[in-house]
């Protein structure tokens, strides 16, 4: 992202954790310790679907909320699924697409990700497309080819306006929940490759405005160095986001990195 327009996004992915009775206590604590709102910093929560409405209320308009997944059809006989219009009707405005746990535990394909992105855009949700290589793919030096394929297939055929509401998260699978974070320089190299691919797909102007978040064992003590990299526009945080104080510290770290760049 160009320095002038730079906006940092700190996103919490709760995965399949927390229940309704945890939500108010989580946000009471989060708001007590979180840095004051800053227009250059966006804070975003991805709670499980049954907690969406409650999370929208508890974020008081000062943070954004999104779903963790959506089906590609707007409605129908798909027992157990959640549609993009349902997420929007709950007051959320974002949705994760293609998280590695969806791809690798539930067999989600690039083609399904492409359909989900279109469904999200049709429902006026901003999709956060997750891409990232597995350890064996990195060991074989295929990490760039893997993320370029994931991006190209998911975004194929989308026109300019639609691409402006897309966000991307680079999450190397070997770094998720393992305590192994990509070194900031390695993350930057992959983010730059993603940006280049987005330039090809969306054109230079739109690509500059698409936030590219890093995810994979982000913690309060490593977020600042990651976000200090020029193409790392924020973080998608799993485990460490379950502790409201820890996630508030991550927001503070992202903000510090951002202030250093202003
Ligand atoms: P982690 O998860 O922070 O626990 O590694 C990140 C993610 O899966 O989005």
PDB file of C-alpha atoms and ligand atoms in Angstrom:
ATOM      1  CA  UNK A   1       0.000   0.000   0.000  1.00  0.00           C
ATOM      2  CA  UNK A   2       1.319   3.502  -0.705  1.00  0.00           C
ATOM      3  CA  UNK A   3       2.491   5.313   2.437  1.00  0.00           C
ATOM      4  CA  UNK A   4      -0.136   8.074   2.199  1.00  0.00           C
ATOM      5  CA  UNK A   5      -3.125   5.753   1.932  1.00  0.00           C
ATOM      6  CA  UNK A   6      -1.797   3.142   4.322  1.00  0.00           C
ATOM      7  CA  UNK A   7      -4.320   1.687   6.694  1.00  0.00           C
ATOM      8  CA  UNK A   8      -3.482  -1.132   9.060  1.00  0.00           C
ATOM      9  CA  UNK A   9      -6.012  -3.895   9.718  1.00  0.00           C
ATOM     10  CA  UNK A  10      -5.774  -6.007  12.877  1.00  0.00           C
ATOM     11  CA  UNK A  11      -8.174  -8.936  12.663  1.00  0.00           C
ATOM     12  CA  UNK A  12      -9.110 -11.531  15.293  1.00  0.00           C
ATOM     13  CA  UNK A  13     -10.116 -14.989  14.076  1.00  0.00           C
ATOM     14  CA  UNK A  14     -11.723 -16.760  17.036  1.00  0.00           C
ATOM     15  CA  UNK A  15     -12.149 -19.989  15.017  1.00  0.00           C
ATOM     16  CA  UNK A  16     -14.395 -22.499  16.875  1.00  0.00           C
ATOM     17  CA  UNK A  17     -13.842 -20.923  20.296  1.00  0.00           C
ATOM     18  CA  UNK A  18     -15.861 -18.908  22.835  1.00  0.00           C
ATOM     19  CA  UNK A  19     -19.598 -19.089  23.584  1.00  0.00           C
ATOM     20  CA  UNK A  20     -22.335 -16.464  23.978  1.00  0.00           C
ATOM     21  CA  UNK A  21     -21.663 -15.961  27.688  1.00  0.00           C
ATOM     22  CA  UNK A  22     -18.005 -15.052  26.936  1.00  0.00           C
ATOM     23  CA  UNK A  23     -18.696 -12.259  24.471  1.00  0.00           C
ATOM     24  CA  UNK A  24     -19.620  -9.339  26.725  1.00  0.00           C
ATOM     25  CA  UNK A  25     -16.779 -10.052  29.156  1.00  0.00           C
ATOM     26  CA  UNK A  26     -14.343 -10.299  26.220  1.00  0.00           C
ATOM     27  CA  UNK A  27     -15.335  -6.910  24.828  1.00  0.00           C
ATOM     28  CA  UNK A  28     -15.550  -5.216  28.251  1.00  0.00           C
ATOM     29  CA  UNK A  29     -11.940  -6.173  28.810  1.00  0.00           C
ATOM     30  CA  UNK A  30     -10.872  -5.429  25.240  1.00  0.00           C
ATOM     31  CA  UNK A  31     -12.304  -1.895  25.246  1.00  0.00           C
ATOM     32  CA  UNK A  32     -10.838  -1.254  28.691  1.00  0.00           C
ATOM     33  CA  UNK A  33      -7.275  -1.875  27.505  1.00  0.00           C
ATOM     34  CA  UNK A  34      -7.386  -1.292  23.722  1.00  0.00           C
ATOM     35  CA  UNK A  35      -5.778   1.836  22.264  1.00  0.00           C
ATOM     36  CA  UNK A  36      -8.163   4.706  21.437  1.00  0.00           C
ATOM     37  CA  UNK A  37      -9.779   4.435  17.980  1.00  0.00           C
ATOM     38  CA  UNK A  38      -7.563   5.714  15.167  1.00  0.00           C
ATOM     39  CA  UNK A  39      -8.871   6.263  11.630  1.00  0.00           C
ATOM     40  CA  UNK A  40      -5.710   4.650  10.234  1.00  0.00           C
ATOM     41  CA  UNK A  41      -6.270   1.451  12.211  1.00  0.00           C
ATOM     42  CA  UNK A  42      -9.112  -0.967  11.522  1.00  0.00           C
ATOM     43  CA  UNK A  43      -9.976  -3.588  14.115  1.00  0.00           C
ATOM     44  CA  UNK A  44     -11.938  -6.566  12.888  1.00  0.00           C
ATOM     45  CA  UNK A  45     -13.416  -9.618  14.657  1.00  0.00           C
ATOM     46  CA  UNK A  46     -14.361 -12.955  13.085  1.00  0.00           C
ATOM     47  CA  UNK A  47     -16.466 -14.760  15.715  1.00  0.00           C
ATOM     48  CA  UNK A  48     -18.266 -18.077  15.117  1.00  0.00           C
ATOM     49  CA  UNK A  49     -21.629 -17.608  13.332  1.00  0.00           C
ATOM     50  CA  UNK A  50     -23.865 -17.942  16.450  1.00  0.00           C
ATOM     51  CA  UNK A  51     -21.996 -15.011  18.066  1.00  0.00           C
ATOM     52  CA  UNK A  52     -22.169 -12.583  15.132  1.00  0.00           C
ATOM     53  CA  UNK A  53     -25.127 -10.476  16.288  1.00  0.00           C
ATOM     54  CA  UNK A  54     -23.786 -10.212  19.810  1.00  0.00           C
ATOM     55  CA  UNK A  55     -20.326  -9.259  18.534  1.00  0.00           C
ATOM     56  CA  UNK A  56     -21.801  -6.568  16.269  1.00  0.00           C
ATOM     57  CA  UNK A  57     -23.559  -5.058  19.304  1.00  0.00           C
ATOM     58  CA  UNK A  58     -20.521  -5.349  21.575  1.00  0.00           C
ATOM     59  CA  UNK A  59     -18.139  -3.690  19.117  1.00  0.00           C
ATOM     60  CA  UNK A  60     -20.250  -0.496  19.369  1.00  0.00           C
ATOM     61  CA  UNK A  61     -19.462   0.552  15.817  1.00  0.00           C
ATOM     62  CA  UNK A  62     -15.803   1.000  16.773  1.00  0.00           C
ATOM     63  CA  UNK A  63     -14.663  -2.280  15.242  1.00  0.00           C
ATOM     64  CA  UNK A  64     -15.865  -4.336  12.312  1.00  0.00           C
ATOM     65  CA  UNK A  65     -17.246  -7.870  12.392  1.00  0.00           C
ATOM     66  CA  UNK A  66     -17.174 -10.682   9.839  1.00  0.00           C
ATOM     67  CA  UNK A  67     -18.170 -14.308   9.344  1.00  0.00           C
ATOM     68  CA  UNK A  68     -15.563 -17.091   9.193  1.00  0.00           C
ATOM     69  CA  UNK A  69     -17.010 -18.759   6.103  1.00  0.00           C
ATOM     70  CA  UNK A  70     -20.040 -18.608   3.834  1.00  0.00           C
ATOM     71  CA  UNK A  71     -21.758 -20.828   1.303  1.00  0.00           C
ATOM     72  CA  UNK A  72     -21.772 -19.746  -2.342  1.00  0.00           C
ATOM     73  CA  UNK A  73     -25.563 -19.907  -2.662  1.00  0.00           C
ATOM     74  CA  UNK A  74     -27.669 -17.175  -1.033  1.00  0.00           C
ATOM     75  CA  UNK A  75     -30.237 -19.643   0.388  1.00  0.00           C
ATOM     76  CA  UNK A  76     -31.456 -23.199  -0.062  1.00  0.00           C
ATOM     77  CA  UNK A  77     -31.312 -26.793   1.117  1.00  0.00           C
ATOM     78  CA  UNK A  78     -27.730 -26.806   2.477  1.00  0.00           C
ATOM     79  CA  UNK A  79     -28.100 -28.075   6.040  1.00  0.00           C
ATOM     80  CA  UNK A  80     -25.465 -26.701   8.384  1.00  0.00           C
ATOM     81  CA  UNK A  81     -24.268 -23.932   6.065  1.00  0.00           C
ATOM     82  CA  UNK A  82     -24.414 -20.149   6.536  1.00  0.00           C
ATOM     83  CA  UNK A  83     -25.017 -17.818   3.586  1.00  0.00           C
ATOM     84  CA  UNK A  84     -23.439 -14.438   2.860  1.00  0.00           C
ATOM     85  CA  UNK A  85     -26.820 -12.610   3.084  1.00  0.00           C
ATOM     86  CA  UNK A  86     -27.330 -14.159   6.554  1.00  0.00           C
ATOM     87  CA  UNK A  87     -23.966 -12.782   7.682  1.00  0.00           C
ATOM     88  CA  UNK A  88     -24.848  -9.362   6.285  1.00  0.00           C
ATOM     89  CA  UNK A  89     -28.271  -9.417   7.972  1.00  0.00           C
ATOM     90  CA  UNK A  90     -26.531 -10.089  11.305  1.00  0.00           C
ATOM     91  CA  UNK A  91     -24.832  -6.701  10.869  1.00  0.00           C
ATOM     92  CA  UNK A  92     -21.432  -8.052   9.810  1.00  0.00           C
ATOM     93  CA  UNK A  93     -19.698  -6.602   6.749  1.00  0.00           C
ATOM     94  CA  UNK A  94     -16.811  -9.023   6.147  1.00  0.00           C
ATOM     95  CA  UNK A  95     -16.214 -12.716   5.586  1.00  0.00           C
ATOM     96  CA  UNK A  96     -13.157 -14.965   5.525  1.00  0.00           C
ATOM     97  CA  UNK A  97     -12.824 -17.031   2.362  1.00  0.00           C
ATOM     98  CA  UNK A  98     -10.464 -19.977   1.896  1.00  0.00           C
ATOM     99  CA  UNK A  99      -8.925 -20.056   5.362  1.00  0.00           C
ATOM    100  CA  UNK A 100      -6.348 -22.864   5.351  1.00  0.00           C
ATOM    101  CA  UNK A 101      -8.421 -24.840   7.862  1.00  0.00           C
ATOM    102  CA  UNK A 102     -11.315 -24.725   5.391  1.00  0.00           C
ATOM    103  CA  UNK A 103      -9.032 -25.751   2.534  1.00  0.00           C
ATOM    104  CA  UNK A 104      -7.100 -28.507   4.301  1.00  0.00           C
ATOM    105  CA  UNK A 105      -9.547 -29.889   6.896  1.00  0.00           C
ATOM    106  CA  UNK A 106     -12.719 -29.528   4.829  1.00  0.00           C
ATOM    107  CA  UNK A 107     -11.378 -29.900   1.296  1.00  0.00           C
ATOM    108  CA  UNK A 108     -12.350 -26.468   0.027  1.00  0.00           C
ATOM    109  CA  UNK A 109     -11.045 -25.808  -3.490  1.00  0.00           C
ATOM    110  CA  UNK A 110      -9.898 -22.673  -5.324  1.00  0.00           C
ATOM    111  CA  UNK A 111     -13.043 -22.929  -7.449  1.00  0.00           C
ATOM    112  CA  UNK A 112     -15.276 -22.948  -4.343  1.00  0.00           C
ATOM    113  CA  UNK A 113     -13.330 -19.949  -2.995  1.00  0.00           C
ATOM    114  CA  UNK A 114     -14.048 -18.124  -6.269  1.00  0.00           C
ATOM    115  CA  UNK A 115     -17.789 -18.829  -5.908  1.00  0.00           C
ATOM    116  CA  UNK A 116     -17.760 -17.740  -2.256  1.00  0.00           C
ATOM    117  CA  UNK A 117     -16.031 -14.464  -3.159  1.00  0.00           C
ATOM    118  CA  UNK A 118     -18.738 -13.710  -5.691  1.00  0.00           C
ATOM    119  CA  UNK A 119     -21.456 -14.620  -3.159  1.00  0.00           C
ATOM    120  CA  UNK A 120     -19.851 -12.341  -0.565  1.00  0.00           C
ATOM    121  CA  UNK A 121     -19.634  -9.421  -3.010  1.00  0.00           C
ATOM    122  CA  UNK A 122     -23.257  -9.955  -4.104  1.00  0.00           C
ATOM    123  CA  UNK A 123     -24.291  -9.744  -0.422  1.00  0.00           C
ATOM    124  CA  UNK A 124     -22.214  -6.565   0.071  1.00  0.00           C
ATOM    125  CA  UNK A 125     -19.658  -8.276   2.278  1.00  0.00           C
ATOM    126  CA  UNK A 126     -15.952  -7.597   1.928  1.00  0.00           C
ATOM    127  CA  UNK A 127     -14.186 -10.944   1.423  1.00  0.00           C
ATOM    128  CA  UNK A 128     -10.838 -11.554   3.128  1.00  0.00           C
ATOM    129  CA  UNK A 129      -9.260 -14.195   0.904  1.00  0.00           C
ATOM    130  CA  UNK A 130      -6.704 -16.361   2.706  1.00  0.00           C
ATOM    131  CA  UNK A 131      -3.812 -17.844   0.734  1.00  0.00           C
ATOM    132  CA  UNK A 132      -0.646 -19.634   1.803  1.00  0.00           C
ATOM    133  CA  UNK A 133       1.585 -22.586   1.111  1.00  0.00           C
ATOM    134  CA  UNK A 134       2.047 -25.804   3.084  1.00  0.00           C
ATOM    135  CA  UNK A 135       5.425 -26.764   4.536  1.00  0.00           C
ATOM    136  CA  UNK A 136       6.284 -29.277   1.792  1.00  0.00           C
ATOM    137  CA  UNK A 137       5.409 -26.683  -0.866  1.00  0.00           C
ATOM    138  CA  UNK A 138       7.828 -24.205   0.789  1.00  0.00           C
ATOM    139  CA  UNK A 139      10.507 -26.888   1.090  1.00  0.00           C
ATOM    140  CA  UNK A 140      10.175 -27.450  -2.659  1.00  0.00           C
ATOM    141  CA  UNK A 141      10.446 -23.684  -3.315  1.00  0.00           C
ATOM    142  CA  UNK A 142       6.872 -23.556  -4.656  1.00  0.00           C
ATOM    143  CA  UNK A 143       5.462 -20.962  -2.250  1.00  0.00           C
ATOM    144  CA  UNK A 144       5.119 -18.170  -4.837  1.00  0.00           C
ATOM    145  CA  UNK A 145       3.548 -20.463  -7.413  1.00  0.00           C
ATOM    146  CA  UNK A 146       1.026 -21.726  -4.837  1.00  0.00           C
ATOM    147  CA  UNK A 147      -0.198 -18.316  -3.705  1.00  0.00           C
ATOM    148  CA  UNK A 148      -0.254 -16.947  -7.261  1.00  0.00           C
ATOM    149  CA  UNK A 149      -2.458 -19.909  -8.274  1.00  0.00           C
ATOM    150  CA  UNK A 150      -4.759 -19.444  -5.264  1.00  0.00           C
ATOM    151  CA  UNK A 151      -5.146 -15.709  -5.979  1.00  0.00           C
ATOM    152  CA  UNK A 152      -5.583 -16.039  -9.722  1.00  0.00           C
ATOM    153  CA  UNK A 153      -8.215 -18.768  -9.480  1.00  0.00           C
ATOM    154  CA  UNK A 154     -10.194 -17.095  -6.700  1.00  0.00           C
ATOM    155  CA  UNK A 155     -10.202 -13.653  -8.320  1.00  0.00           C
ATOM    156  CA  UNK A 156     -10.428 -14.741 -11.968  1.00  0.00           C
ATOM    157  CA  UNK A 157     -12.879 -12.654 -13.969  1.00  0.00           C
ATOM    158  CA  UNK A 158     -13.664 -10.066 -11.294  1.00  0.00           C
ATOM    159  CA  UNK A 159     -13.894  -6.508 -12.574  1.00  0.00           C
ATOM    160  CA  UNK A 160     -12.311  -3.341 -11.133  1.00  0.00           C
ATOM    161  CA  UNK A 161     -15.032  -2.183  -8.703  1.00  0.00           C
ATOM    162  CA  UNK A 162     -15.453  -5.625  -7.147  1.00  0.00           C
ATOM    163  CA  UNK A 163     -11.717  -5.943  -6.575  1.00  0.00           C
ATOM    164  CA  UNK A 164     -11.679  -2.772  -4.494  1.00  0.00           C
ATOM    165  CA  UNK A 165     -13.531  -4.425  -1.618  1.00  0.00           C
ATOM    166  CA  UNK A 166     -11.332  -7.533  -1.529  1.00  0.00           C
ATOM    167  CA  UNK A 167      -8.682  -8.063   1.107  1.00  0.00           C
ATOM    168  CA  UNK A 168      -6.030 -10.765   1.198  1.00  0.00           C
ATOM    169  CA  UNK A 169      -4.351 -12.607   4.065  1.00  0.00           C
ATOM    170  CA  UNK A 170      -1.071 -14.421   3.496  1.00  0.00           C
ATOM    171  CA  UNK A 171      -1.037 -17.285   5.990  1.00  0.00           C
ATOM    172  CA  UNK A 172       1.723 -19.856   5.481  1.00  0.00           C
ATOM    173  CA  UNK A 173       0.141 -23.080   6.722  1.00  0.00           C
ATOM    174  CA  UNK A 174       3.308 -24.092   8.585  1.00  0.00           C
ATOM    175  CA  UNK A 175       3.024 -20.937  10.716  1.00  0.00           C
ATOM    176  CA  UNK A 176      -0.618 -21.306  11.782  1.00  0.00           C
ATOM    177  CA  UNK A 177      -1.033 -22.313  15.408  1.00  0.00           C
ATOM    178  CA  UNK A 178       2.522 -23.669  15.495  1.00  0.00           C
ATOM    179  CA  UNK A 179       4.356 -20.812  17.209  1.00  0.00           C
ATOM    180  CA  UNK A 180       6.554 -20.547  14.063  1.00  0.00           C
ATOM    181  CA  UNK A 181       6.129 -17.102  12.544  1.00  0.00           C
ATOM    182  CA  UNK A 182       7.522 -16.165   9.137  1.00  0.00           C
ATOM    183  CA  UNK A 183      10.485 -13.814   9.528  1.00  0.00           C
ATOM    184  CA  UNK A 184       9.375 -10.269   8.636  1.00  0.00           C
ATOM    185  CA  UNK A 185      11.639 -10.239   5.548  1.00  0.00           C
ATOM    186  CA  UNK A 186      10.200 -13.579   4.334  1.00  0.00           C
ATOM    187  CA  UNK A 187       6.655 -12.312   4.907  1.00  0.00           C
ATOM    188  CA  UNK A 188       7.513  -9.124   2.986  1.00  0.00           C
ATOM    189  CA  UNK A 189       8.876 -11.154   0.055  1.00  0.00           C
ATOM    190  CA  UNK A 190       5.623 -13.101  -0.212  1.00  0.00           C
ATOM    191  CA  UNK A 191       3.465  -9.999   0.296  1.00  0.00           C
ATOM    192  CA  UNK A 192       5.373  -8.273  -2.518  1.00  0.00           C
ATOM    193  CA  UNK A 193       4.697 -11.292  -4.769  1.00  0.00           C
ATOM    194  CA  UNK A 194       1.007 -11.110  -3.840  1.00  0.00           C
ATOM    195  CA  UNK A 195       0.948  -7.362  -4.577  1.00  0.00           C
ATOM    196  CA  UNK A 196       2.555  -7.986  -7.984  1.00  0.00           C
ATOM    197  CA  UNK A 197      -0.080 -10.610  -8.765  1.00  0.00           C
ATOM    198  CA  UNK A 198      -2.820  -8.208  -7.691  1.00  0.00           C
ATOM    199  CA  UNK A 199      -1.367  -5.548 -10.024  1.00  0.00           C
ATOM    200  CA  UNK A 200      -1.717  -8.016 -12.894  1.00  0.00           C
ATOM    201  CA  UNK A 201      -5.276  -8.921 -11.897  1.00  0.00           C
ATOM    202  CA  UNK A 202      -6.638  -5.560 -10.732  1.00  0.00           C
ATOM    203  CA  UNK A 203      -4.303  -2.889 -12.108  1.00  0.00           C
ATOM    204  CA  UNK A 204      -1.756  -0.855 -10.165  1.00  0.00           C
ATOM    205  CA  UNK A 205      -4.128   1.624  -8.528  1.00  0.00           C
ATOM    206  CA  UNK A 206      -6.585  -0.946  -7.129  1.00  0.00           C
ATOM    207  CA  UNK A 207      -3.755  -3.300  -6.113  1.00  0.00           C
ATOM    208  CA  UNK A 208      -2.111  -0.579  -4.038  1.00  0.00           C
ATOM    209  CA  UNK A 209      -5.334  -0.149  -2.062  1.00  0.00           C
ATOM    210  CA  UNK A 210      -5.911  -3.846  -1.274  1.00  0.00           C
ATOM    211  CA  UNK A 211      -4.776  -4.596   2.291  1.00  0.00           C
ATOM    212  CA  UNK A 212      -2.595  -7.709   2.525  1.00  0.00           C
ATOM    213  CA  UNK A 213      -2.554  -9.080   6.089  1.00  0.00           C
ATOM    214  CA  UNK A 214      -0.064 -11.574   7.477  1.00  0.00           C
ATOM    215  CA  UNK A 215      -1.321 -14.494   9.580  1.00  0.00           C
ATOM    216  CA  UNK A 216       0.417 -17.323  11.403  1.00  0.00           C
ATOM    217  CA  UNK A 217       1.398 -17.195  15.096  1.00  0.00           C
ATOM    218  CA  UNK A 218       1.153 -13.404  15.330  1.00  0.00           C
ATOM    219  CA  UNK A 219       1.697 -12.315  18.936  1.00  0.00           C
ATOM    220  CA  UNK A 220       2.105  -9.014  20.802  1.00  0.00           C
ATOM    221  CA  UNK A 221       5.891  -9.390  20.565  1.00  0.00           C
ATOM    222  CA  UNK A 222       6.182  -9.916  16.786  1.00  0.00           C
ATOM    223  CA  UNK A 223       3.369  -7.830  15.256  1.00  0.00           C
ATOM    224  CA  UNK A 224       5.307  -4.571  15.166  1.00  0.00           C
ATOM    225  CA  UNK A 225       8.230  -5.956  13.137  1.00  0.00           C
ATOM    226  CA  UNK A 226       5.817  -7.607  10.683  1.00  0.00           C
ATOM    227  CA  UNK A 227       3.655  -4.520  10.131  1.00  0.00           C
ATOM    228  CA  UNK A 228       6.791  -2.391   9.734  1.00  0.00           C
ATOM    229  CA  UNK A 229       7.335  -4.175   6.382  1.00  0.00           C
ATOM    230  CA  UNK A 230       6.063  -2.072   3.491  1.00  0.00           C
ATOM    231  CA  UNK A 231       3.601  -4.616   2.055  1.00  0.00           C
ATOM    232  CA  UNK A 232       2.352  -6.062   5.365  1.00  0.00           C
ATOM    233  CA  UNK A 233      -0.829  -4.081   5.992  1.00  0.00           C
ATOM    234  CA  UNK A 234      -1.877  -5.787   9.199  1.00  0.00           C
ATOM    235  CA  UNK A 235      -2.400  -9.177  10.782  1.00  0.00           C
ATOM    236  CA  UNK A 236      -4.960 -11.966  11.004  1.00  0.00           C
ATOM    237  CA  UNK A 237      -4.607 -13.421  14.485  1.00  0.00           C
ATOM    238  CA  UNK A 238      -5.954 -16.759  15.695  1.00  0.00           C
ATOM    239  CA  UNK A 239      -4.805 -18.144  19.066  1.00  0.00           C
ATOM    240  CA  UNK A 240      -3.522 -14.870  20.484  1.00  0.00           C
ATOM    241  CA  UNK A 241      -6.831 -13.108  19.735  1.00  0.00           C
ATOM    242  CA  UNK A 242      -8.730 -15.234  22.258  1.00  0.00           C
ATOM    243  CA  UNK A 243      -7.225 -13.221  25.096  1.00  0.00           C
ATOM    244  CA  UNK A 244      -8.709  -9.699  24.924  1.00  0.00           C
ATOM    245  CA  UNK A 245      -5.646  -8.154  26.575  1.00  0.00           C
ATOM    246  CA  UNK A 246      -3.311  -9.981  24.192  1.00  0.00           C
ATOM    247  CA  UNK A 247      -5.316  -8.885  21.163  1.00  0.00           C
ATOM    248  CA  UNK A 248      -5.446  -5.297  22.463  1.00  0.00           C
ATOM    249  CA  UNK A 249      -1.636  -5.457  22.757  1.00  0.00           C
ATOM    250  CA  UNK A 250      -1.472  -6.656  19.144  1.00  0.00           C
ATOM    251  CA  UNK A 251      -3.639  -3.691  18.058  1.00  0.00           C
ATOM    252  CA  UNK A 252      -1.297  -1.401  20.006  1.00  0.00           C
ATOM    253  CA  UNK A 253       1.738  -2.987  18.307  1.00  0.00           C
ATOM    254  CA  UNK A 254       0.202  -2.527  14.856  1.00  0.00           C
ATOM    255  CA  UNK A 255      -0.557   1.075  15.675  1.00  0.00           C
ATOM    256  CA  UNK A 256       2.993   1.691  16.868  1.00  0.00           C
ATOM    257  CA  UNK A 257       4.402   0.286  13.622  1.00  0.00           C
ATOM    258  CA  UNK A 258       1.963   2.448  11.686  1.00  0.00           C
ATOM    259  CA  UNK A 259       2.891   5.607  13.611  1.00  0.00           C
ATOM    260  CA  UNK A 260       6.571   4.964  12.913  1.00  0.00           C
ATOM    261  CA  UNK A 261       5.736   4.951   9.176  1.00  0.00           C
ATOM    262  CA  UNK A 262       3.597   8.116   9.212  1.00  0.00           C
TER     263      UNK A 262
HETATM  264  P1  LIG B   1      -2.747 -18.445  14.666  1.00  0.00           P
HETATM  265  O1  LIG B   1      -3.890 -18.548  13.553  1.00  0.00           O
HETATM  266  O2  LIG B   1      -2.564 -16.979  14.981  1.00  0.00           O
HETATM  267  O3  LIG B   1      -3.278 -19.221  15.850  1.00  0.00           O
HETATM  268  O4  LIG B   1      -1.503 -19.028  14.096  1.00  0.00           O
HETATM  269  C1  LIG B   1      -3.960 -17.628  12.482  1.00  0.00           C
HETATM  270  C2  LIG B   1      -5.115 -17.994  11.577  1.00  0.00           C
HETATM  271  O5  LIG B   1      -5.366 -19.185  11.372  1.00  0.00           O
HETATM  272  O6  LIG B   1      -5.813 -17.102  11.041  1.00  0.00           O
END
